[in-house]
XYZ file of C-alpha atoms in Angstrom:
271
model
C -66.290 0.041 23.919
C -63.570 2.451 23.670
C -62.169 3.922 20.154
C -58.749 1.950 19.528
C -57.232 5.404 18.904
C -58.269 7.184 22.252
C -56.664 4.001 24.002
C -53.774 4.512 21.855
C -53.801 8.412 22.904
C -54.394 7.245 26.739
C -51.497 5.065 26.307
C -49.200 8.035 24.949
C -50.047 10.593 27.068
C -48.989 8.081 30.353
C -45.854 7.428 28.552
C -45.165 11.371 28.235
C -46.192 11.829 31.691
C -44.092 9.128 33.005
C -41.137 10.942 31.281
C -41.880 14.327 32.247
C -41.815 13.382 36.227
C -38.173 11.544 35.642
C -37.079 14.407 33.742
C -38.101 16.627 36.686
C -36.013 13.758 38.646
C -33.099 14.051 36.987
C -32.884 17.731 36.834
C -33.559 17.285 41.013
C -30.880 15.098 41.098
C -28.622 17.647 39.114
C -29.313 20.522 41.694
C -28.314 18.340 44.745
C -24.860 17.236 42.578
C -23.875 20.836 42.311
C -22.700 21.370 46.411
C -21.372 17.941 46.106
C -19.476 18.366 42.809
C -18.243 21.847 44.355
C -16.660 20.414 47.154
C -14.789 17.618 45.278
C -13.265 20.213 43.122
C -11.850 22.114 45.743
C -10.302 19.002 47.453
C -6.247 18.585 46.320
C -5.025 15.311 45.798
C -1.835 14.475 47.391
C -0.720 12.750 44.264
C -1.232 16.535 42.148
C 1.226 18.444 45.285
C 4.392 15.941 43.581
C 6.934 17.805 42.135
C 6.528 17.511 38.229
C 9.699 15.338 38.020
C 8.663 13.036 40.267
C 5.225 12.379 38.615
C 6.895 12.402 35.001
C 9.060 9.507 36.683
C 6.320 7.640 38.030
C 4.643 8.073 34.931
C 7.068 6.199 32.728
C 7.350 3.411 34.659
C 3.537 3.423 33.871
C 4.468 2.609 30.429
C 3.044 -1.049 29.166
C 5.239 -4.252 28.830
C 6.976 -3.908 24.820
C 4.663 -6.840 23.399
C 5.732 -7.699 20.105
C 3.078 -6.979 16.902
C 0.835 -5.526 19.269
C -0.425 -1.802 18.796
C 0.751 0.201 21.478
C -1.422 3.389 20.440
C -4.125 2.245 23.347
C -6.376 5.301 24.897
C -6.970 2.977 27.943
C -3.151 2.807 28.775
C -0.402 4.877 29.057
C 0.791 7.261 27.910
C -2.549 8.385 26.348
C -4.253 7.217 29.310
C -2.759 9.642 30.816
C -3.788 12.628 28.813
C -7.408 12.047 29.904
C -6.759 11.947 33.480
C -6.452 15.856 34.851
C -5.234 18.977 32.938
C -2.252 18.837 35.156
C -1.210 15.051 34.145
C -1.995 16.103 30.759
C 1.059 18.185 30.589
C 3.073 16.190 32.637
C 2.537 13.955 30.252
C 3.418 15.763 26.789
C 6.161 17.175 28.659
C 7.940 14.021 29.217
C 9.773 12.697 26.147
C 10.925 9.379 26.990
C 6.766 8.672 27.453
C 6.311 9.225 23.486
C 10.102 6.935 22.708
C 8.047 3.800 21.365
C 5.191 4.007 18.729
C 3.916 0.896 18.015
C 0.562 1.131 15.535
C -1.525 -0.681 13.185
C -2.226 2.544 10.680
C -5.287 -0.010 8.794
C -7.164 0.104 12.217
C -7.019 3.890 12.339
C -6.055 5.384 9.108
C -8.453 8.338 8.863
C -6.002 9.698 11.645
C -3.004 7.809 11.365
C -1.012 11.190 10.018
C -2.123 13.256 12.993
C -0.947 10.063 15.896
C 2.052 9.678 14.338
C 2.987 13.516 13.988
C 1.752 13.932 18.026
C 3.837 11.305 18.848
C 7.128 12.462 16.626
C 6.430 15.944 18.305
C 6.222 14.532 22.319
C 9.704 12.452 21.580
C 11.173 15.419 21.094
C 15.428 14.702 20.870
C 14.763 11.399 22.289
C 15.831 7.869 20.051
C 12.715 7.034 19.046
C 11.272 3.212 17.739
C 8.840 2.414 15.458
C 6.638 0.158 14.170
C 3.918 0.555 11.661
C 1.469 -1.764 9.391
C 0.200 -0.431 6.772
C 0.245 2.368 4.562
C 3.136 4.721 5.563
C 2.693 8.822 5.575
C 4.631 11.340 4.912
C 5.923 12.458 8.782
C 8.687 14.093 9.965
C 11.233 11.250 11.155
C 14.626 12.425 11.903
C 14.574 10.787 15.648
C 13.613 7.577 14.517
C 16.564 5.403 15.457
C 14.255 1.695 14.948
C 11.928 1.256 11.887
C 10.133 -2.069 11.703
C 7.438 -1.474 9.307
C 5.344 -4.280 7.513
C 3.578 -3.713 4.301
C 1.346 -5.000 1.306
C 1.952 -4.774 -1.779
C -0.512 -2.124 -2.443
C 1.069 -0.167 0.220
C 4.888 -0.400 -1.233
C 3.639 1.046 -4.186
C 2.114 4.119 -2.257
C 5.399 4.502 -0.478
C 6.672 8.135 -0.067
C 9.879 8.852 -2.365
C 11.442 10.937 0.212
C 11.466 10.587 4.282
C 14.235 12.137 6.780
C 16.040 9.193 8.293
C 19.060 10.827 9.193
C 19.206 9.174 12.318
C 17.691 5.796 11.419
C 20.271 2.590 12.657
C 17.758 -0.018 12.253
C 15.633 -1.165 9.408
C 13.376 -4.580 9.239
C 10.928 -4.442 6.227
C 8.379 -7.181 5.860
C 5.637 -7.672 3.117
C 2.881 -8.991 4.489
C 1.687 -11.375 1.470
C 3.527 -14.641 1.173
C 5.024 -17.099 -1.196
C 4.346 -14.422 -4.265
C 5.137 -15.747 -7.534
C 7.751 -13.528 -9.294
C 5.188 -11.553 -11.582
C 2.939 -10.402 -8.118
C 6.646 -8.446 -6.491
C 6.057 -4.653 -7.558
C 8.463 -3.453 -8.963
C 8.543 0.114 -7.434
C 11.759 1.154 -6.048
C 11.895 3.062 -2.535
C 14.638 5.403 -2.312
C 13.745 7.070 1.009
C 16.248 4.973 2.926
C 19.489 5.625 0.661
C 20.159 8.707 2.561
C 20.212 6.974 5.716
C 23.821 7.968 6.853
C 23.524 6.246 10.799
C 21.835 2.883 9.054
C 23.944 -0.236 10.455
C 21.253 -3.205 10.485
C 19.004 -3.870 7.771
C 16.287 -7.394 7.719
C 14.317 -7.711 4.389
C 11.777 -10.261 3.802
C 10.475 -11.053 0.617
C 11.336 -7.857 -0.330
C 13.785 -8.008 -3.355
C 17.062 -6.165 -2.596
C 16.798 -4.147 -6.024
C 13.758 -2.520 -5.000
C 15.747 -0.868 -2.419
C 18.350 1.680 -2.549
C 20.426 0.898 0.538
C 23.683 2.743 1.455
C 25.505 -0.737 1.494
C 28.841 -0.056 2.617
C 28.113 1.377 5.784
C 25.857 -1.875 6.448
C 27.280 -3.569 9.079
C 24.832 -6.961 9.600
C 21.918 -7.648 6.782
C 19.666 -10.405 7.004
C 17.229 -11.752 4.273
C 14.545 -13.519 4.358
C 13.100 -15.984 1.403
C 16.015 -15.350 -0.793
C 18.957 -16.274 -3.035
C 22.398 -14.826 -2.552
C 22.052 -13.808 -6.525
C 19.011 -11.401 -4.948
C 21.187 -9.329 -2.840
C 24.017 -8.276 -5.217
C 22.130 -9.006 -8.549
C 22.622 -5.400 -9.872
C 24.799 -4.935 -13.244
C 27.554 -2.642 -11.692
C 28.203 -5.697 -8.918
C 29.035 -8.725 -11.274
C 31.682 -8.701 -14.029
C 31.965 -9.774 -16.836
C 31.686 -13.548 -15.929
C 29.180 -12.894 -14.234
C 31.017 -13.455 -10.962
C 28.579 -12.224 -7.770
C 31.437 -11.885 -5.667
C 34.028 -9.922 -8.111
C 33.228 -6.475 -7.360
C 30.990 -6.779 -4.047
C 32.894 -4.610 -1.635
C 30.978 -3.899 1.673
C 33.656 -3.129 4.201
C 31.735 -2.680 6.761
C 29.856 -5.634 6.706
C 30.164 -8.024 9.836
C 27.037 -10.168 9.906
C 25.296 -11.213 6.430
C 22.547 -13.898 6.645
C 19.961 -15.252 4.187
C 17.072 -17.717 4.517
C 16.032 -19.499 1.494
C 12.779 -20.678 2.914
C 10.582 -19.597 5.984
C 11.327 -22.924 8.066
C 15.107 -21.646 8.069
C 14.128 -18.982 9.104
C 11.953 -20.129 12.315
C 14.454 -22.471 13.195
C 17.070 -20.045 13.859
């Protein structure tokens, strides 16, 4: 009867062998590739003799279908699809602007590099209006193409909110907290000043989001709409009522051509 541990050592050594002659495969298999793989690299694609403008072109109309709420920073579509394809289409690629126009992300999903996406995608955009829309946690980037912000947020992230951002271009703002029907004590109470300096701002939406925790340039606003709120909300600081008390007494936005509020979220849907 054989000793259980020379069966066990029989056992190994036809596993090792076993591995040794596919390993000698493979590396066969890897010397018969190399002609092969020679001879594909030296064949030229049509597609790669295009002039650049051309393929930038086709490119964009590459682009995805805008699909509301859903992240748009995708490595299996374009435009970072793209990047992965050839070193040629890779600058193609970062070379056309009006790829990089829409960023669309979900910064909890991919927050360790959130700052470095976003700044890639600022930088490819170039001069270009650019729209954005971000969940979560916002960083500090460098925004001054940004003509569309729609950003939704948790309370924990207001409270993290940079103090100062370059808008300078921004026309259109839609902030959304992502909790619902918060009781009065749960609103924070910090107040965001990044968007005050907004000189192109024309369209602001707010919901749940408490007017006075938001300095907006209000008399350039031309349409404001707010959701889950009271008129009293949008005008309740001191230096707009007088001494009555009157909300309407010293509210002056000139500008202002389209001012809507919903008190609950059914008016709001059934818009």
């Amino acid at each position: 009867m054989l000793d259980p541990h020379t069966t066990l050592r029989s056992q190994a050594a036809g596993i090792l062998h076993e591995i040794s002659l596919l390993q000698d495969r493979i590396q066969q298999f890897r010397i018969e590739l190399e002609p092969v793989q020679l001879q594909l690299d030296g064949i030229t694609y049509p597609v790669l003799n295009l002039p650049s403008e051309i393929t930038s072109e086709i490119f964009v109309h590459c682009l995805p279908d805008v699909i509301s709420g859903e992240d748009a920073v995708n490595i299996t579509e374009a435009p970072l699809l793209l990047l992965r394809i050839c070193s040629q289409w890779r600058q193609i690629a970062l070379s056309t602007p009006r790829l990089w126009t829409r960023l669309d992300m979900d910064l909890l999903s991919r927050h360790e590099h959130a700052s470095e996406i976003a700044k890639t995608w600022l930088d490819c955009s170039r001069q270009h209006p650019l729209s954005v829309r971000l969940k979560g946690p916002m960083t500090n980037i460098h925004a001054p193409e940004v003509r569309s912000l729609k950003f939704d947020v948790s309370v924990d992230d207001w409270l993290r909110m940079p103090t100062r951002i370059n808008f300078s271009h921004l026309r259109d703002l839609s902030l959304r907290l992502i909790e619902i029907d918060l009781t009065e004590d749960e609103v924070p109470e910090y107040r965001v000043e990044m968007f005050q300096t907004a000189h192109e701002l024309h369209r602001v939406l707010l919901h749940q989001i408490p007017p006075r925790l938001l300095l907006l340039p209000w008399r350039q606003l031309r349409s404001f709409t707010g959701e889950f709120y009271e008129i009293e909300e949008c005008i309740e600081n001191e230096d707009e009522l007088d001494d009555d008390g009157d909300i309407f007494a010293n509210a002056s936005y000139p500008n202002m051509r389209s001012f809507t509020l919903f008190r609950s979220r059914s008016d709001a849907e059934n818009t």
